Coordinates of C-alpha atoms in Angstrom, one line a residue:
M657 CA 0.0 0.0 0.0
I658 CA 1.0 3.6 -0.6
S659 CA 0.9 5.6 2.6
T660 CA -0.9 8.9 2.7
R661 CA 2.4 10.7 3.3
V662 CA 3.9 9.2 0.1
H663 CA 0.6 9.8 -1.7
G664 CA 0.9 13.5 -0.8
M665 CA 4.4 13.7 -2.2
I666 CA 3.2 12.0 -5.4
D667 CA 0.3 14.5 -5.6
Y668 CA 2.5 17.6 -5.6
L669 CA 5.1 16.0 -7.9
V670 CA 2.5 15.0 -10.4
A671 CA 0.9 18.5 -10.2
S672 CA 4.3 20.1 -10.8
L673 CA 5.1 17.8 -13.7
L674 CA 1.7 18.4 -15.4
G675 CA 2.1 22.2 -14.8
G676 CA 5.6 22.1 -16.3
L677 CA 4.5 20.1 -19.3
S678 CA 1.6 22.5 -19.9
V679 CA 4.1 25.4 -20.2
A680 CA 7.1 23.9 -21.8
G681 CA 5.9 20.6 -23.4
P682 CA 6.0 20.2 -27.1
F683 CA 2.3 19.6 -27.3
S684 CA -0.7 21.2 -29.1
P685 CA -2.6 24.0 -27.3
R686 CA -5.5 21.6 -26.4
V687 CA -3.3 19.0 -24.9
R688 CA -1.3 21.6 -23.0
A689 CA -4.5 23.1 -21.7
A690 CA -5.7 19.7 -20.5
L691 CA -2.3 19.0 -18.7
G692 CA -2.4 22.5 -17.1
A693 CA -5.9 22.1 -15.9
A694 CA -5.2 18.6 -14.5
G695 CA -2.1 20.0 -12.6
A696 CA -4.1 22.9 -11.1
Y697 CA -7.0 20.6 -10.2
H698 CA -4.8 18.2 -8.3
A699 CA -2.9 20.8 -6.4
S700 CA -6.1 22.7 -5.5
Y701 CA -7.7 19.9 -3.5
S702 CA -4.4 18.4 -2.2
V703 CA -3.8 21.5 -0.1
L704 CA -7.3 21.1 1.4
T705 CA -7.0 17.4 2.3
D706 CA -6.8 16.0 5.8
Y707 CA -3.4 14.2 5.4
E708 CA 0.2 15.0 6.0
A709 CA 0.6 17.0 2.8
G710 CA -2.4 19.1 3.4
V711 CA -2.6 22.7 4.6
A712 CA -6.2 22.9 5.7
A713 CA -8.3 19.9 6.6
R714 CA -11.4 20.5 4.5
I715 CA -11.9 17.1 2.8
T716 CA -11.2 13.6 3.9
M717 CA -8.6 11.3 2.3
R718 CA -11.5 9.1 0.9
Q719 CA -12.9 12.2 -0.8
H720 CA -9.4 13.1 -2.0
L721 CA -9.1 9.6 -3.6
A722 CA -12.5 10.0 -5.2
L723 CA -11.4 13.4 -6.7
D724 CA -8.2 11.7 -7.9
A725 CA -10.2 9.0 -9.7
L726 CA -12.4 11.7 -11.2
G727 CA -9.4 13.6 -12.5
A728 CA -7.8 10.4 -13.9
A729 CA -11.0 9.5 -15.7
A730 CA -11.2 13.0 -17.2
L731 CA -7.6 12.7 -18.5
C732 CA -8.4 9.3 -20.0
G733 CA -11.6 10.7 -21.5
A734 CA -9.8 13.7 -23.0
G735 CA -7.2 11.5 -24.6
L736 CA -9.9 9.3 -26.2
A737 CA -12.0 12.3 -27.3
M738 CA -9.2 14.4 -28.9
R739 CA -9.3 12.6 -32.2
G740 CA -7.7 15.5 -34.1
E741 CA -4.5 15.4 -32.0
R742 CA -1.4 13.4 -32.6
P743 CA -1.6 9.8 -31.3
R744 CA 1.4 10.1 -29.0
E745 CA -0.2 13.1 -27.3
R746 CA -3.5 11.3 -26.8
I747 CA -1.6 8.2 -25.5
L748 CA 0.2 10.4 -23.0
L749 CA -3.1 11.7 -21.6
V750 CA -4.6 8.2 -21.3
A751 CA -1.3 6.8 -19.8
V752 CA -1.2 9.5 -17.1
G753 CA -4.9 8.9 -16.3
L754 CA -4.3 5.1 -16.0
A755 CA -1.2 5.6 -13.8
E756 CA -3.2 7.8 -11.5
L757 CA -6.0 5.3 -11.2
A758 CA -3.3 2.7 -10.3
V759 CA -2.0 5.0 -7.5
V760 CA -5.5 5.5 -6.2
G761 CA -6.1 1.8 -6.1
L762 CA -2.9 1.2 -4.1
S763 CA -3.2 4.1 -1.7
D764 CA -4.2 4.0 1.9
S765 CA -7.3 6.0 2.8
Q766 CA -6.4 6.5 6.5
P767 CA -3.8 9.2 7.2
V768 CA -1.5 8.7 10.2
R769 CA -1.3 12.4 10.8
G770 CA -3.1 15.6 9.8
P771 CA -2.2 18.7 7.7
G772 CA 1.3 20.1 8.2
Q773 CA 2.4 17.4 10.6
G774 CA 4.8 15.6 8.3
S775 CA 6.0 12.1 8.5
G776 CA 7.8 12.0 11.8
P777 CA 11.6 12.0 12.3
I778 CA 13.9 13.4 9.7
E779 CA 15.9 10.2 9.9
R780 CA 13.1 8.2 8.1
L781 CA 13.4 10.5 5.1
S782 CA 17.2 10.9 4.9
G783 CA 18.5 7.6 6.2
R784 CA 20.7 9.5 8.7
S785 CA 20.3 11.3 12.0
A786 CA 19.8 15.0 11.8
S787 CA 19.3 17.7 14.4
P788 CA 17.1 20.8 14.0
D789 CA 20.3 22.8 13.6
A790 CA 21.0 20.9 10.4
V791 CA 17.8 22.0 8.7
A792 CA 17.3 25.5 10.2
Y793 CA 19.3 28.5 11.3
P794 CA 20.3 28.7 14.9
P795 CA 20.3 30.4 17.3
F796 CA 16.5 30.0 17.6
D797 CA 14.1 32.5 19.0
V798 CA 16.6 35.4 18.8
P799 CA 16.2 38.6 16.8
K800 CA 19.0 38.8 14.2
P801 CA 19.6 42.1 12.3
A802 CA 18.8 41.8 8.6
A803 CA 18.7 45.6 7.7
E804 CA 18.3 48.9 9.6
G805 CA 15.1 48.4 11.6
V806 CA 14.5 44.9 10.3
W807 CA 15.2 41.6 12.1
V808 CA 14.5 37.9 11.5
V809 CA 13.7 35.3 14.1
D810 CA 14.3 31.7 13.2
S811 CA 12.5 28.9 14.9
A812 CA 12.9 25.1 15.0
P813 CA 11.7 23.5 11.7
L814 CA 8.2 22.2 10.9
H815 CA 7.6 19.2 8.7
I816 CA 5.4 19.8 5.7
L817 CA 4.9 17.5 2.7
G818 CA 7.7 15.4 4.2
L819 CA 10.1 18.4 4.1
P820 CA 11.7 19.8 7.2
L821 CA 11.1 23.5 6.6
P822 CA 12.8 26.3 8.5
I823 CA 10.3 28.8 9.8
R824 CA 11.0 32.5 10.3
M825 CA 9.4 35.6 11.6
T826 CA 10.3 39.1 10.3
V827 CA 10.3 42.0 12.8
I828 CA 10.0 45.5 11.5
R829 CA 10.4 48.6 13.7
L830 CA 8.3 51.5 12.5
A831 CA 9.3 55.1 12.9
S832 CA 7.0 55.4 16.0
G833 CA 9.1 52.7 17.7
D834 CA 6.2 50.2 17.4
L835 CA 7.2 46.7 16.2
L836 CA 5.4 44.7 13.5
L837 CA 5.7 40.9 13.8
H838 CA 5.2 39.3 10.4
S839 CA 4.3 35.6 10.4
P840 CA 4.8 35.1 14.2
T841 CA 6.8 32.1 15.3
R842 CA 6.7 30.5 18.7
C843 CA 6.4 33.0 21.6
S844 CA 9.1 32.4 24.2
V845 CA 9.9 34.4 27.3
G846 CA 13.4 35.1 26.1
L847 CA 12.2 36.3 22.7
R848 CA 9.7 38.6 24.3
R849 CA 12.3 40.2 26.4
A850 CA 14.6 40.7 23.4
L851 CA 11.8 42.3 21.4
D852 CA 10.8 44.5 24.3
R853 CA 14.3 45.9 24.3
I854 CA 13.9 46.8 20.6
G855 CA 10.5 48.4 20.7
R856 CA 6.8 48.0 21.5
V857 CA 5.0 45.0 20.0
R858 CA 1.9 46.6 18.5
H859 CA 1.1 44.8 15.2
L860 CA 0.8 41.0 14.6
V861 CA 0.5 40.1 10.9
A862 CA -0.9 36.8 9.5
P863 CA 0.4 37.3 5.9
N864 CA -1.3 34.3 4.3
V865 CA -3.8 31.5 4.9
A866 CA -1.3 29.2 6.6
H867 CA 0.8 31.6 8.8
W868 CA -1.6 32.3 11.7
T869 CA -1.6 29.3 14.0
L870 CA 0.9 30.8 16.6
L871 CA -1.0 34.1 16.9
P872 CA -2.9 33.2 20.1
D873 CA 0.2 33.1 22.2
W874 CA 1.3 36.5 21.1
Q875 CA -2.1 37.9 21.6
Q876 CA -2.1 36.7 25.2
A877 CA 1.4 38.1 25.8
Y878 CA 0.5 41.5 24.1
P879 CA -3.3 42.0 24.5
D880 CA -3.0 45.6 23.2
A881 CA -1.4 44.6 20.0
M882 CA -3.6 44.7 16.8
T883 CA -3.8 41.6 14.6
W884 CA -3.9 42.0 10.8
A885 CA -4.8 39.2 8.5
V886 CA -5.2 38.5 4.8
P887 CA -8.7 38.7 3.3
G888 CA -10.9 35.7 3.9
L889 CA -8.8 34.2 6.8
R890 CA -11.4 34.9 9.5
E891 CA -14.1 33.0 7.4
R892 CA -12.1 29.7 7.5
A893 CA -13.7 27.1 9.7
Q894 CA -10.3 26.2 11.3
V895 CA -9.7 29.8 12.2
R896 CA -13.2 30.2 13.7
R897 CA -12.7 27.1 15.8
S898 CA -9.4 28.3 17.1
G899 CA -10.9 31.4 18.7
V900 CA -8.0 33.6 17.4
R901 CA -8.8 37.3 17.2
L902 CA -8.4 39.0 13.9
D903 CA -8.9 42.8 14.2
H904 CA -8.2 44.1 10.7
E905 CA -8.0 42.8 7.1
L906 CA -5.0 43.7 5.0
G907 CA -5.6 45.3 1.6
D908 CA -3.6 46.6 -1.4
A909 CA -3.3 50.0 0.4
A910 CA -1.2 50.2 3.5
P911 CA -3.1 51.2 6.6
P912 CA -2.3 54.6 8.3
D913 CA -0.3 52.7 11.0
W914 CA 2.5 52.1 8.5
A915 CA 1.6 54.1 5.4
G916 CA 4.7 55.9 4.0
E917 CA 7.0 53.3 5.5
M918 CA 5.7 50.2 3.8
R919 CA 3.8 49.3 0.6
Q920 CA 1.8 46.1 0.2
A921 CA 0.1 43.9 -2.4
I922 CA -2.4 41.1 -2.0
I923 CA -1.8 38.1 -4.2
R924 CA -4.9 35.8 -4.6
G925 CA -5.1 32.3 -6.1
G926 CA -7.5 29.4 -6.4
A927 CA -8.4 27.1 -3.5
G928 CA -8.6 30.1 -1.2
F929 CA -4.9 31.0 -1.4
V930 CA -4.1 34.6 -0.4
E931 CA -0.8 36.2 0.6
A932 CA 0.2 39.7 1.4
A933 CA 3.6 41.0 0.1
L934 CA 5.0 43.8 2.3
F935 CA 7.7 46.1 1.1
H936 CA 9.7 48.1 3.6
I937 CA 10.5 51.3 1.8
P938 CA 13.5 52.6 3.9
T939 CA 15.6 49.4 3.4
R940 CA 14.0 48.2 0.1
T941 CA 13.2 44.9 1.8
L942 CA 10.5 42.7 0.3
V943 CA 8.9 40.4 2.9
L944 CA 7.2 37.2 1.7
T945 CA 6.2 33.8 3.0
D946 CA 5.2 31.0 0.7
L947 CA 5.4 33.0 -2.6
V948 CA 9.1 32.3 -2.7
I949 CA 10.8 29.3 -1.1
N950 CA 14.5 29.1 -1.4
L951 CA 15.8 26.1 0.7
E952 CA 19.5 25.4 0.9
P953 CA 20.1 21.9 -0.4
R954 CA 21.9 20.9 2.8
T955 CA 18.6 21.5 4.7
V956 CA 16.7 19.1 2.6
P957 CA 16.9 15.3 3.2
A958 CA 18.7 13.5 0.3
L959 CA 15.7 11.4 -0.7
V960 CA 13.4 14.4 -0.9
R961 CA 15.9 16.7 -2.7
P962 CA 14.9 15.6 -6.2
V963 CA 11.2 16.4 -5.4
A964 CA 12.2 19.8 -4.0
Q965 CA 14.2 20.4 -7.2
V966 CA 11.2 19.6 -9.4
L967 CA 9.1 21.9 -7.2
G968 CA 11.6 24.7 -7.8
I969 CA 12.3 25.5 -4.2
L970 CA 16.1 24.8 -3.9
A971 CA 18.7 27.6 -3.6
P972 CA 20.1 29.4 -5.3
D973 CA 17.2 29.5 -7.7
G974 CA 14.2 29.1 -5.3
M975 CA 10.9 30.5 -6.5
A976 CA 7.2 30.1 -6.1
P977 CA 6.7 26.3 -5.9
T978 CA 5.2 24.9 -9.1
Y979 CA 2.0 23.7 -7.3
L980 CA 1.5 27.2 -5.9
R981 CA 2.0 28.8 -9.3
A982 CA -0.7 26.5 -10.7
I983 CA -3.0 27.6 -7.9
V984 CA -2.3 31.3 -8.4
K985 CA -2.8 31.0 -12.2
L986 CA -6.4 30.0 -11.5
R987 CA -6.8 33.8 -11.0
R988 CA -4.3 34.8 -13.6
N989 CA -5.4 38.4 -14.3
E990 CA -5.5 39.4 -10.6
A991 CA -2.2 37.6 -10.0
A992 CA -0.6 39.4 -12.9
A993 CA -1.7 42.8 -11.7
A994 CA -0.4 42.0 -8.1
A995 CA 2.9 40.6 -9.4
S996 CA 3.4 43.8 -11.4
R997 CA 3.0 45.8 -8.2
V998 CA 5.4 43.6 -6.4
L999 CA 8.1 43.8 -9.2
E1000 CA 7.8 47.6 -9.1

């Protein structure tokens, strides 16, 4: 049987390959459109599945497998129906569909863990022992200067899609002396003391639909701080159940609290994806979360490194992961406008 963890890795690998073929493959426009739609379709519900590779638990693994089967059948049907296309292109569509049906038939329907919890120890993935220091950037929970008035805070890694991913908070000190915490990491006593020496923690920012889960601890530590979130985050069932307080929504225009010091843009995609890009004007620092992932190869287990390479998230050429690009392209016009603002 194929475990749900491995199935998740296959999901994103297949979505990435299909997306890549739709852009660069030597195929007719109709076949490329079918491949691109299949890649975006698979990525869109994979992020919403209650398994190790998911981001939000909105559908069960059984429902996921049913959607897999539906997509596979659609690919087979497209290959059979496109009578005007070259035989080898039609065969490719059918072969991909049949291969996916085989994976569905061999896959476990009961995940061991839920979204974002990974597969367990790094040793299982790499075949060697590894400490958190090997995949992240110690010292942890300490503000490190990145630019004038800008610090980063690294924390111990999380496991997502089988990858041990370093997590990082960005701290920006505004002209008023107030601190903005972008994508808050774990809240420790030592870190709070260090931040209090830098300025007053007044703004907590949840910059996308995944980077909000550690907000409650910061809200408890700093009850007077305002919490800012991307549009639509407060409507998510998982967020409502958590009881986290979201005071304001971010938009394309910077609020008065930091207008003149920072610009921002909201990037939207399919499957509910939203991320806010913040630009610190004095230091020309662009602050992102998932829109660009640039992992040093040494931080990625050897067995997973080829997948990371296909996803496009290895340094020095890290970029938006291919599955995320497919999701964002579902709202192509809006994404293009937002990307233009960011590139400015």
